[in-house]
Amino acid sequence: MSLLFLWTVVSGRLARWSITAPITFAAAGILLSGQEHPVVPLDMDTHTFQRAIELVLAVMLFTDATEARGYARLKGPVGEGRLLGIALPDSLVLATLAGALVFPGRSWWLLAVAALVVMSMDLAPVLTILRDERVPLRVRAALNIEGGFNDGLISPLFVFCVANLVSAGGDTFGDLLLNALKGAVYAAIVGSVLGFLASQMVRRALDSGWAEPSGLRMAGLALPFLMYAASVLVEGNGFVAAFVAGLWYARTVSVIGGGSLDLVQDISHLLALAVWYAFGALAAEVFADGIALQVLAYAFSVLTVARFVPVTASLAGTDFTRSERVAIGWLGPRGVTSIVFAVLSYIQLPKNEADFMVNVTAATVAKATTTEIQATTTRTRAVAPRATVGSAEPMCPGNHTTATTRAPTAMKRETPGPGAVPRTYRWSTVPRSVRRAQVRTRSGGAVEKATAVSRR
């Protein structure tokens, strides 16, 4: 809590130097808990720590699912089918093959786990781009939907591959596959049933006046924990249950309004910072003897070939422009989701394989984070439409024209008439003596322009 408080009071100053909260908490983990005699001891080998990390992932998957359904205003797909059905499997295969080339002799199951870990998406490093309405809406929607469903699809595969690595001698491949399928099916049923019931209860409570929208924020916070616990009780996959419940609850969010997900999103952010702290302590222990060039080569190949090539190839032939395809291909950073998977694998795998997972994850996340920080401005310019100053609307999907602005201080793009105020000026900056407002009146379908001169 002390670290969190200190960060909040200096975050503005550190942001000017591109020092983000994840970087700060990871560095604190290295300094306070990653030394030989730690100031804050952190025991990661306990069952309680493992459950805590799993709950963090459940909350993150729930929030990802709710955000993935937030683009109903787009009329038609935004390439999510190609990104998830073509690019994601191809990326996993390429990452596994890259691991086989760089780390010969490693188990294929271990390389598959590594591929699943490093190909998990976390859009926190590029959150400013996702909130920048100069970036075309369909680009932001494609990234957000892919990021939301990416982790939900990877989590059951991750559990299955880790189970093959740590399975006892009597467990066959068929047994493990059957158990994984049963866990996913049970979790999908639990998440669907409870998510649907919870959504209906929240709507009824709101319609009947039993609850206020502001009070229903606690319901959104409780749901991922409830789904995880209920799924584990029936031997299901708690991650899948939380994700499916988030998809159901997303239908209710638009009805509730009032920032009903603000609380669970804030809690998810705080839990993510705790994970960054734990990962910093873990990385300090693993990297005590340095980092191998093989690990850096693997991280580079994952962030370039394994991600970029399948994404740009899968979006070929769509309405996305070349610059938009390039932007989506590059903006697939690894972050806290990869770290959560890496910590879970570190807890469950033998020492040698656990250290390997932390090495490749730390190198990939560090490389991805630094690359995104350096290239964010360039990529934003590459895909941002040329809009008027003060424009608050993104580009409309399917075309390259700017929508009518919502900002009261912004004017529509047009050729100013004689004596008219240029569109780049705001009313507050124009002298009153020359302030003019363009007033439009419609008569018989024709647009007539009149000029009203403001008076003192």
PDB file of N, CA and C in Angstrom, residues 151-240:
ATOM      1  N   ASP A 151      -7.044 -14.283 -24.726  1.00  0.00           N
ATOM      2  CA  ASP A 151      -6.724 -14.915 -23.447  1.00  0.00           C
ATOM      3  C   ASP A 151      -7.733 -16.004 -23.087  1.00  0.00           C
ATOM      4  N   GLY A 152      -9.003 -15.782 -23.443  1.00  0.00           N
ATOM      5  CA  GLY A 152     -10.011 -16.792 -23.157  1.00  0.00           C
ATOM      6  C   GLY A 152      -9.799 -18.075 -23.928  1.00  0.00           C
ATOM      7  N   LEU A 153      -9.276 -17.984 -25.146  1.00  0.00           N
ATOM      8  CA  LEU A 153      -9.005 -19.178 -25.945  1.00  0.00           C
ATOM      9  C   LEU A 153      -7.704 -19.856 -25.526  1.00  0.00           C
ATOM     10  N   ILE A 154      -6.742 -19.070 -25.095  1.00  0.00           N
ATOM     11  CA  ILE A 154      -5.442 -19.635 -24.735  1.00  0.00           C
ATOM     12  C   ILE A 154      -5.470 -20.343 -23.384  1.00  0.00           C
ATOM     13  N   SER A 155      -6.261 -19.843 -22.438  1.00  0.00           N
ATOM     14  CA  SER A 155      -6.225 -20.378 -21.076  1.00  0.00           C
ATOM     15  C   SER A 155      -6.493 -21.887 -20.990  1.00  0.00           C
ATOM     16  N   PRO A 156      -7.516 -22.466 -21.666  1.00  0.00           N
ATOM     17  CA  PRO A 156      -7.680 -23.923 -21.568  1.00  0.00           C
ATOM     18  C   PRO A 156      -6.539 -24.694 -22.231  1.00  0.00           C
ATOM     19  N   LEU A 157      -5.987 -24.156 -23.312  1.00  0.00           N
ATOM     20  CA  LEU A 157      -4.838 -24.810 -23.947  1.00  0.00           C
ATOM     21  C   LEU A 157      -3.623 -24.785 -23.028  1.00  0.00           C
ATOM     22  N   PHE A 158      -3.447 -23.678 -22.310  1.00  0.00           N
ATOM     23  CA  PHE A 158      -2.340 -23.574 -21.363  1.00  0.00           C
ATOM     24  C   PHE A 158      -2.475 -24.613 -20.257  1.00  0.00           C
ATOM     25  N   VAL A 159      -3.660 -24.752 -19.701  1.00  0.00           N
ATOM     26  CA  VAL A 159      -3.885 -25.745 -18.637  1.00  0.00           C
ATOM     27  C   VAL A 159      -3.605 -27.148 -19.146  1.00  0.00           C
ATOM     28  N   PHE A 160      -4.025 -27.437 -20.378  1.00  0.00           N
ATOM     29  CA  PHE A 160      -3.821 -28.772 -20.947  1.00  0.00           C
ATOM     30  C   PHE A 160      -2.333 -29.067 -21.166  1.00  0.00           C
ATOM     31  N   CYS A 161      -1.595 -28.114 -21.720  1.00  0.00           N
ATOM     32  CA  CYS A 161      -0.165 -28.351 -21.994  1.00  0.00           C
ATOM     33  C   CYS A 161       0.640 -28.466 -20.700  1.00  0.00           C
ATOM     34  N   VAL A 162       0.330 -27.653 -19.712  1.00  0.00           N
ATOM     35  CA  VAL A 162       1.020 -27.756 -18.423  1.00  0.00           C
ATOM     36  C   VAL A 162       0.713 -29.096 -17.770  1.00  0.00           C
ATOM     37  N   ALA A 163      -0.518 -29.569 -17.901  1.00  0.00           N
ATOM     38  CA  ALA A 163      -0.875 -30.872 -17.337  1.00  0.00           C
ATOM     39  C   ALA A 163      -0.069 -31.995 -17.969  1.00  0.00           C
ATOM     40  N   ASN A 164       0.225 -31.890 -19.254  1.00  0.00           N
ATOM     41  CA  ASN A 164       1.052 -32.902 -19.911  1.00  0.00           C
ATOM     42  C   ASN A 164       2.493 -32.870 -19.406  1.00  0.00           C
ATOM     43  N   LEU A 165       2.972 -31.701 -19.013  1.00  0.00           N
ATOM     44  CA  LEU A 165       4.337 -31.595 -18.508  1.00  0.00           C
ATOM     45  C   LEU A 165       4.473 -32.149 -17.095  1.00  0.00           C
ATOM     46  N   VAL A 166       3.467 -31.978 -16.279  1.00  0.00           N
ATOM     47  CA  VAL A 166       3.558 -32.375 -14.863  1.00  0.00           C
ATOM     48  C   VAL A 166       2.744 -33.618 -14.563  1.00  0.00           C
ATOM     49  N   SER A 167       2.242 -34.304 -15.593  1.00  0.00           N
ATOM     50  CA  SER A 167       1.374 -35.458 -15.372  1.00  0.00           C
ATOM     51  C   SER A 167       2.160 -36.607 -14.756  1.00  0.00           C
ATOM     52  N   ALA A 168       1.442 -37.392 -13.965  1.00  0.00           N
ATOM     53  CA  ALA A 168       2.040 -38.590 -13.371  1.00  0.00           C
ATOM     54  C   ALA A 168       2.204 -39.658 -14.443  1.00  0.00           C
ATOM     55  N   GLY A 169       2.930 -40.699 -14.100  1.00  0.00           N
ATOM     56  CA  GLY A 169       3.232 -41.740 -15.076  1.00  0.00           C
ATOM     57  C   GLY A 169       2.000 -42.483 -15.559  1.00  0.00           C
ATOM     58  N   GLY A 170       0.958 -42.577 -14.750  1.00  0.00           N
ATOM     59  CA  GLY A 170      -0.221 -43.332 -15.140  1.00  0.00           C
ATOM     60  C   GLY A 170      -1.186 -42.573 -16.018  1.00  0.00           C
ATOM     61  N   ASP A 171      -1.001 -41.273 -16.193  1.00  0.00           N
ATOM     62  CA  ASP A 171      -1.923 -40.474 -17.000  1.00  0.00           C
ATOM     63  C   ASP A 171      -1.485 -40.497 -18.456  1.00  0.00           C
ATOM     64  N   THR A 172      -2.377 -40.947 -19.321  1.00  0.00           N
ATOM     65  CA  THR A 172      -2.087 -40.972 -20.747  1.00  0.00           C
ATOM     66  C   THR A 172      -2.536 -39.664 -21.394  1.00  0.00           C
ATOM     67  N   PHE A 173      -2.122 -39.503 -22.642  1.00  0.00           N
ATOM     68  CA  PHE A 173      -2.524 -38.303 -23.377  1.00  0.00           C
ATOM     69  C   PHE A 173      -4.037 -38.230 -23.510  1.00  0.00           C
ATOM     70  N   GLY A 174      -4.667 -39.361 -23.773  1.00  0.00           N
ATOM     71  CA  GLY A 174      -6.119 -39.389 -23.895  1.00  0.00           C
ATOM     72  C   GLY A 174      -6.814 -38.979 -22.605  1.00  0.00           C
ATOM     73  N   ASP A 175      -6.284 -39.433 -21.468  1.00  0.00           N
ATOM     74  CA  ASP A 175      -6.879 -39.061 -20.181  1.00  0.00           C
ATOM     75  C   ASP A 175      -6.776 -37.553 -19.946  1.00  0.00           C
ATOM     76  N   LEU A 176      -5.604 -37.011 -20.234  1.00  0.00           N
ATOM     77  CA  LEU A 176      -5.418 -35.579 -20.022  1.00  0.00           C
ATOM     78  C   LEU A 176      -6.296 -34.748 -20.957  1.00  0.00           C
ATOM     79  N   LEU A 177      -6.416 -35.205 -22.212  1.00  0.00           N
ATOM     80  CA  LEU A 177      -7.263 -34.483 -23.158  1.00  0.00           C
ATOM     81  C   LEU A 177      -8.723 -34.537 -22.725  1.00  0.00           C
ATOM     82  N   LEU A 178      -9.159 -35.706 -22.267  1.00  0.00           N
ATOM     83  CA  LEU A 178     -10.541 -35.842 -21.814  1.00  0.00           C
ATOM     84  C   LEU A 178     -10.814 -34.957 -20.597  1.00  0.00           C
ATOM     85  N   ASN A 179      -9.863 -34.928 -19.666  1.00  0.00           N
ATOM     86  CA  ASN A 179     -10.032 -34.077 -18.478  1.00  0.00           C
ATOM     87  C   ASN A 179     -10.089 -32.596 -18.845  1.00  0.00           C
ATOM     88  N   ALA A 180      -9.258 -32.193 -19.822  1.00  0.00           N
ATOM     89  CA  ALA A 180      -9.258 -30.797 -20.250  1.00  0.00           C
ATOM     90  C   ALA A 180     -10.579 -30.431 -20.919  1.00  0.00           C
ATOM     91  N   LEU A 181     -11.086 -31.317 -21.746  1.00  0.00           N
ATOM     92  CA  LEU A 181     -12.358 -31.059 -22.415  1.00  0.00           C
ATOM     93  C   LEU A 181     -13.507 -31.012 -21.413  1.00  0.00           C
ATOM     94  N   LYS A 182     -13.507 -31.935 -20.460  1.00  0.00           N
ATOM     95  CA  LYS A 182     -14.550 -31.934 -19.436  1.00  0.00           C
ATOM     96  C   LYS A 182     -14.499 -30.648 -18.613  1.00  0.00           C
ATOM     97  N   GLY A 183     -13.291 -30.236 -18.235  1.00  0.00           N
ATOM     98  CA  GLY A 183     -13.160 -29.003 -17.465  1.00  0.00           C
ATOM     99  C   GLY A 183     -13.670 -27.791 -18.225  1.00  0.00           C
ATOM    100  N   ALA A 184     -13.367 -27.731 -19.549  1.00  0.00           N
ATOM    101  CA  ALA A 184     -13.824 -26.603 -20.357  1.00  0.00           C
ATOM    102  C   ALA A 184     -15.340 -26.613 -20.518  1.00  0.00           C
ATOM    103  N   VAL A 185     -15.919 -27.799 -20.732  1.00  0.00           N
ATOM    104  CA  VAL A 185     -17.375 -27.902 -20.905  1.00  0.00           C
ATOM    105  C   VAL A 185     -18.100 -27.541 -19.613  1.00  0.00           C
ATOM    106  N   TYR A 186     -17.646 -28.092 -18.490  1.00  0.00           N
ATOM    107  CA  TYR A 186     -18.256 -27.756 -17.200  1.00  0.00           C
ATOM    108  C   TYR A 186     -18.170 -26.250 -16.930  1.00  0.00           C
ATOM    109  N   ALA A 187     -17.017 -25.681 -17.233  1.00  0.00           N
ATOM    110  CA  ALA A 187     -16.834 -24.245 -16.997  1.00  0.00           C
ATOM    111  C   ALA A 187     -17.750 -23.415 -17.889  1.00  0.00           C
ATOM    112  N   ALA A 188     -17.904 -23.825 -19.156  1.00  0.00           N
ATOM    113  CA  ALA A 188     -18.783 -23.096 -20.067  1.00  0.00           C
ATOM    114  C   ALA A 188     -20.231 -23.149 -19.585  1.00  0.00           C
ATOM    115  N   ILE A 189     -20.639 -24.299 -19.063  1.00  0.00           N
ATOM    116  CA  ILE A 189     -22.008 -24.428 -18.547  1.00  0.00           C
ATOM    117  C   ILE A 189     -22.195 -23.544 -17.318  1.00  0.00           C
ATOM    118  N   VAL A 190     -21.243 -23.622 -16.392  1.00  0.00           N
ATOM    119  CA  VAL A 190     -21.340 -22.807 -15.176  1.00  0.00           C
ATOM    120  C   VAL A 190     -21.349 -21.327 -15.515  1.00  0.00           C
ATOM    121  N   GLY A 191     -20.421 -20.906 -16.376  1.00  0.00           N
ATOM    122  CA  GLY A 191     -20.353 -19.498 -16.746  1.00  0.00           C
ATOM    123  C   GLY A 191     -21.595 -19.022 -17.464  1.00  0.00           C
ATOM    124  N   SER A 192     -22.168 -19.865 -18.341  1.00  0.00           N
ATOM    125  CA  SER A 192     -23.365 -19.475 -19.084  1.00  0.00           C
ATOM    126  C   SER A 192     -24.580 -19.381 -18.176  1.00  0.00           C
ATOM    127  N   VAL A 193     -24.790 -20.407 -17.351  1.00  0.00           N
ATOM    128  CA  VAL A 193     -25.973 -20.437 -16.492  1.00  0.00           C
ATOM    129  C   VAL A 193     -25.920 -19.324 -15.448  1.00  0.00           C
ATOM    130  N   LEU A 194     -24.821 -19.268 -14.717  1.00  0.00           N
ATOM    131  CA  LEU A 194     -24.727 -18.258 -13.662  1.00  0.00           C
ATOM    132  C   LEU A 194     -24.591 -16.855 -14.240  1.00  0.00           C
ATOM    133  N   GLY A 195     -23.882 -16.719 -15.351  1.00  0.00           N
ATOM    134  CA  GLY A 195     -23.772 -15.402 -15.978  1.00  0.00           C
ATOM    135  C   GLY A 195     -25.113 -14.901 -16.475  1.00  0.00           C
ATOM    136  N   PHE A 196     -25.913 -15.785 -17.071  1.00  0.00           N
ATOM    137  CA  PHE A 196     -27.243 -15.394 -17.535  1.00  0.00           C
ATOM    138  C   PHE A 196     -28.152 -15.025 -16.359  1.00  0.00           C
ATOM    139  N   LEU A 197     -28.145 -15.869 -15.317  1.00  0.00           N
ATOM    140  CA  LEU A 197     -28.983 -15.590 -14.153  1.00  0.00           C
ATOM    141  C   LEU A 197     -28.576 -14.284 -13.467  1.00  0.00           C
ATOM    142  N   ALA A 198     -27.286 -14.065 -13.337  1.00  0.00           N
ATOM    143  CA  ALA A 198     -26.819 -12.831 -12.709  1.00  0.00           C
ATOM    144  C   ALA A 198     -27.223 -11.609 -13.525  1.00  0.00           C
ATOM    145  N   SER A 199     -27.129 -11.705 -14.843  1.00  0.00           N
ATOM    146  CA  SER A 199     -27.515 -10.584 -15.698  1.00  0.00           C
ATOM    147  C   SER A 199     -28.998 -10.272 -15.558  1.00  0.00           C
ATOM    148  N   GLN A 200     -29.831 -11.323 -15.530  1.00  0.00           N
ATOM    149  CA  GLN A 200     -31.265 -11.106 -15.383  1.00  0.00           C
ATOM    150  C   GLN A 200     -31.615 -10.528 -14.017  1.00  0.00           C
ATOM    151  N   MET A 201     -30.949 -11.002 -12.973  1.00  0.00           N
ATOM    152  CA  MET A 201     -31.210 -10.474 -11.637  1.00  0.00           C
ATOM    153  C   MET A 201     -30.836  -9.000 -11.538  1.00  0.00           C
ATOM    154  N   VAL A 202     -29.729  -8.635 -12.137  1.00  0.00           N
ATOM    155  CA  VAL A 202     -29.298  -7.234 -12.100  1.00  0.00           C
ATOM    156  C   VAL A 202     -30.295  -6.351 -12.848  1.00  0.00           C
ATOM    157  N   ARG A 203     -30.771  -6.816 -13.985  1.00  0.00           N
ATOM    158  CA  ARG A 203     -31.740  -6.026 -14.757  1.00  0.00           C
ATOM    159  C   ARG A 203     -33.054  -5.867 -13.991  1.00  0.00           C
ATOM    160  N   ARG A 204     -33.513  -6.966 -13.407  1.00  0.00           N
ATOM    161  CA  ARG A 204     -34.764  -6.894 -12.646  1.00  0.00           C
ATOM    162  C   ARG A 204     -34.627  -5.958 -11.454  1.00  0.00           C
ATOM    163  N   ALA A 205     -33.494  -6.042 -10.773  1.00  0.00           N
ATOM    164  CA  ALA A 205     -33.276  -5.167  -9.616  1.00  0.00           C
ATOM    165  C   ALA A 205     -33.256  -3.703 -10.030  1.00  0.00           C
ATOM    166  N   LEU A 206     -32.702  -3.423 -11.191  1.00  0.00           N
ATOM    167  CA  LEU A 206     -32.649  -2.049 -11.673  1.00  0.00           C
ATOM    168  C   LEU A 206     -34.031  -1.565 -12.106  1.00  0.00           C
ATOM    169  N   ASP A 207     -34.781  -2.418 -12.813  1.00  0.00           N
ATOM    170  CA  ASP A 207     -36.104  -2.024 -13.300  1.00  0.00           C
ATOM    171  C   ASP A 207     -37.099  -1.815 -12.155  1.00  0.00           C
ATOM    172  N   SER A 208     -36.981  -2.644 -11.118  1.00  0.00           N
ATOM    173  CA  SER A 208     -37.924  -2.553  -9.999  1.00  0.00           C
ATOM    174  C   SER A 208     -37.546  -1.482  -8.986  1.00  0.00           C
ATOM    175  N   GLY A 209     -36.374  -0.888  -9.157  1.00  0.00           N
ATOM    176  CA  GLY A 209     -35.944   0.148  -8.232  1.00  0.00           C
ATOM    177  C   GLY A 209     -35.331  -0.380  -6.951  1.00  0.00           C
ATOM    178  N   TRP A 210     -35.010  -1.662  -6.907  1.00  0.00           N
ATOM    179  CA  TRP A 210     -34.383  -2.243  -5.722  1.00  0.00           C
ATOM    180  C   TRP A 210     -32.905  -1.847  -5.601  1.00  0.00           C
ATOM    181  N   ALA A 211     -32.309  -1.442  -6.700  1.00  0.00           N
ATOM    182  CA  ALA A 211     -30.885  -1.090  -6.686  1.00  0.00           C
ATOM    183  C   ALA A 211     -30.648   0.074  -7.633  1.00  0.00           C
ATOM    184  N   GLU A 212     -29.612   0.828  -7.345  1.00  0.00           N
ATOM    185  CA  GLU A 212     -29.192   1.936  -8.186  1.00  0.00           C
ATOM    186  C   GLU A 212     -28.001   1.508  -9.046  1.00  0.00           C
ATOM    187  N   PRO A 213     -27.833   2.117 -10.226  1.00  0.00           N
ATOM    188  CA  PRO A 213     -26.697   1.741 -11.080  1.00  0.00           C
ATOM    189  C   PRO A 213     -25.353   1.845 -10.378  1.00  0.00           C
ATOM    190  N   SER A 214     -25.186   2.873  -9.547  1.00  0.00           N
ATOM    191  CA  SER A 214     -23.909   3.030  -8.851  1.00  0.00           C
ATOM    192  C   SER A 214     -23.667   1.883  -7.862  1.00  0.00           C
ATOM    193  N   GLY A 215     -24.739   1.375  -7.241  1.00  0.00           N
ATOM    194  CA  GLY A 215     -24.587   0.283  -6.293  1.00  0.00           C
ATOM    195  C   GLY A 215     -24.322  -1.048  -6.949  1.00  0.00           C
ATOM    196  N   LEU A 216     -24.703  -1.188  -8.216  1.00  0.00           N
ATOM    197  CA  LEU A 216     -24.517  -2.454  -8.922  1.00  0.00           C
ATOM    198  C   LEU A 216     -23.073  -2.671  -9.359  1.00  0.00           C
ATOM    199  N   ARG A 217     -22.211  -1.715  -9.083  1.00  0.00           N
ATOM    200  CA  ARG A 217     -20.783  -1.933  -9.384  1.00  0.00           C
ATOM    201  C   ARG A 217     -20.216  -3.086  -8.567  1.00  0.00           C
ATOM    202  N   MET A 218     -20.745  -3.286  -7.366  1.00  0.00           N
ATOM    203  CA  MET A 218     -20.281  -4.397  -6.537  1.00  0.00           C
ATOM    204  C   MET A 218     -20.640  -5.746  -7.153  1.00  0.00           C
ATOM    205  N   ALA A 219     -21.759  -5.790  -7.894  1.00  0.00           N
ATOM    206  CA  ALA A 219     -22.142  -7.039  -8.556  1.00  0.00           C
ATOM    207  C   ALA A 219     -21.119  -7.421  -9.618  1.00  0.00           C
ATOM    208  N   GLY A 220     -20.669  -6.424 -10.390  1.00  0.00           N
ATOM    209  CA  GLY A 220     -19.652  -6.701 -11.392  1.00  0.00           C
ATOM    210  C   GLY A 220     -18.340  -7.163 -10.791  1.00  0.00           C
ATOM    211  N   LEU A 221     -18.021  -6.666  -9.599  1.00  0.00           N
ATOM    212  CA  LEU A 221     -16.791  -7.089  -8.933  1.00  0.00           C
ATOM    213  C   LEU A 221     -16.909  -8.509  -8.389  1.00  0.00           C
ATOM    214  N   ALA A 222     -18.078  -8.877  -7.879  1.00  0.00           N
ATOM    215  CA  ALA A 222     -18.247 -10.189  -7.252  1.00  0.00           C
ATOM    216  C   ALA A 222     -18.318 -11.322  -8.272  1.00  0.00           C
ATOM    217  N   LEU A 223     -18.792 -11.029  -9.484  1.00  0.00           N
ATOM    218  CA  LEU A 223     -19.051 -12.093 -10.451  1.00  0.00           C
ATOM    219  C   LEU A 223     -17.827 -12.930 -10.820  1.00  0.00           C
ATOM    220  N   PRO A 224     -16.679 -12.356 -11.186  1.00  0.00           N
ATOM    221  CA  PRO A 224     -15.549 -13.220 -11.562  1.00  0.00           C
ATOM    222  C   PRO A 224     -15.095 -14.146 -10.441  1.00  0.00           C
ATOM    223  N   PHE A 225     -15.113 -13.672  -9.195  1.00  0.00           N
ATOM    224  CA  PHE A 225     -14.746 -14.538  -8.067  1.00  0.00           C
ATOM    225  C   PHE A 225     -15.774 -15.654  -7.885  1.00  0.00           C
ATOM    226  N   LEU A 226     -17.043 -15.308  -8.037  1.00  0.00           N
ATOM    227  CA  LEU A 226     -18.103 -16.301  -7.903  1.00  0.00           C
ATOM    228  C   LEU A 226     -18.007 -17.360  -8.992  1.00  0.00           C
ATOM    229  N   MET A 227     -17.766 -16.953 -10.220  1.00  0.00           N
ATOM    230  CA  MET A 227     -17.670 -17.898 -11.332  1.00  0.00           C
ATOM    231  C   MET A 227     -16.483 -18.834 -11.170  1.00  0.00           C
ATOM    232  N   TYR A 228     -15.367 -18.279 -10.750  1.00  0.00           N
ATOM    233  CA  TYR A 228     -14.182 -19.118 -10.556  1.00  0.00           C
ATOM    234  C   TYR A 228     -14.430 -20.168  -9.472  1.00  0.00           C
ATOM    235  N   ALA A 229     -14.980 -19.731  -8.338  1.00  0.00           N
ATOM    236  CA  ALA A 229     -15.213 -20.661  -7.230  1.00  0.00           C
ATOM    237  C   ALA A 229     -16.232 -21.729  -7.607  1.00  0.00           C
ATOM    238  N   ALA A 230     -17.322 -21.340  -8.277  1.00  0.00           N
ATOM    239  CA  ALA A 230     -18.348 -22.310  -8.654  1.00  0.00           C
ATOM    240  C   ALA A 230     -17.810 -23.325  -9.658  1.00  0.00           C
ATOM    241  N   SER A 231     -16.988 -22.880 -10.581  1.00  0.00           N
ATOM    242  CA  SER A 231     -16.438 -23.799 -11.580  1.00  0.00           C
ATOM    243  C   SER A 231     -15.451 -24.779 -10.956  1.00  0.00           C
ATOM    244  N   VAL A 232     -14.613 -24.293 -10.050  1.00  0.00           N
ATOM    245  CA  VAL A 232     -13.649 -25.180  -9.389  1.00  0.00           C
ATOM    246  C   VAL A 232     -14.363 -26.239  -8.563  1.00  0.00           C
ATOM    247  N   LEU A 233     -15.515 -25.902  -7.975  1.00  0.00           N
ATOM    248  CA  LEU A 233     -16.263 -26.866  -7.169  1.00  0.00           C
ATOM    249  C   LEU A 233     -16.742 -28.052  -7.995  1.00  0.00           C
ATOM    250  N   VAL A 234     -17.032 -27.838  -9.278  1.00  0.00           N
ATOM    251  CA  VAL A 234     -17.489 -28.937 -10.138  1.00  0.00           C
ATOM    252  C   VAL A 234     -16.360 -29.447 -11.026  1.00  0.00           C
ATOM    253  N   GLU A 235     -15.115 -29.138 -10.650  1.00  0.00           N
ATOM    254  CA  GLU A 235     -13.919 -29.571 -11.377  1.00  0.00           C
ATOM    255  C   GLU A 235     -13.872 -28.993 -12.790  1.00  0.00           C
ATOM    256  N   GLY A 236     -14.330 -27.758 -12.928  1.00  0.00           N
ATOM    257  CA  GLY A 236     -14.250 -27.084 -14.209  1.00  0.00           C
ATOM    258  C   GLY A 236     -13.086 -26.114 -14.247  1.00  0.00           C
ATOM    259  N   ASN A 237     -12.892 -25.507 -15.410  1.00  0.00           N
ATOM    260  CA  ASN A 237     -11.820 -24.518 -15.604  1.00  0.00           C
ATOM    261  C   ASN A 237     -12.348 -23.151 -15.173  1.00  0.00           C
ATOM    262  N   GLY A 238     -11.825 -22.641 -14.056  1.00  0.00           N
ATOM    263  CA  GLY A 238     -12.299 -21.370 -13.531  1.00  0.00           C
ATOM    264  C   GLY A 238     -12.061 -20.205 -14.462  1.00  0.00           C
ATOM    265  N   PHE A 239     -11.007 -20.273 -15.273  1.00  0.00           N
ATOM    266  CA  PHE A 239     -10.720 -19.192 -16.211  1.00  0.00           C
ATOM    267  C   PHE A 239     -11.795 -19.101 -17.297  1.00  0.00           C
ATOM    268  N   VAL A 240     -12.151 -20.246 -17.843  1.00  0.00           N
ATOM    269  CA  VAL A 240     -13.176 -20.273 -18.889  1.00  0.00           C
ATOM    270  C   VAL A 240     -14.519 -19.794 -18.341  1.00  0.00           C
TER     271      VAL A 240
END
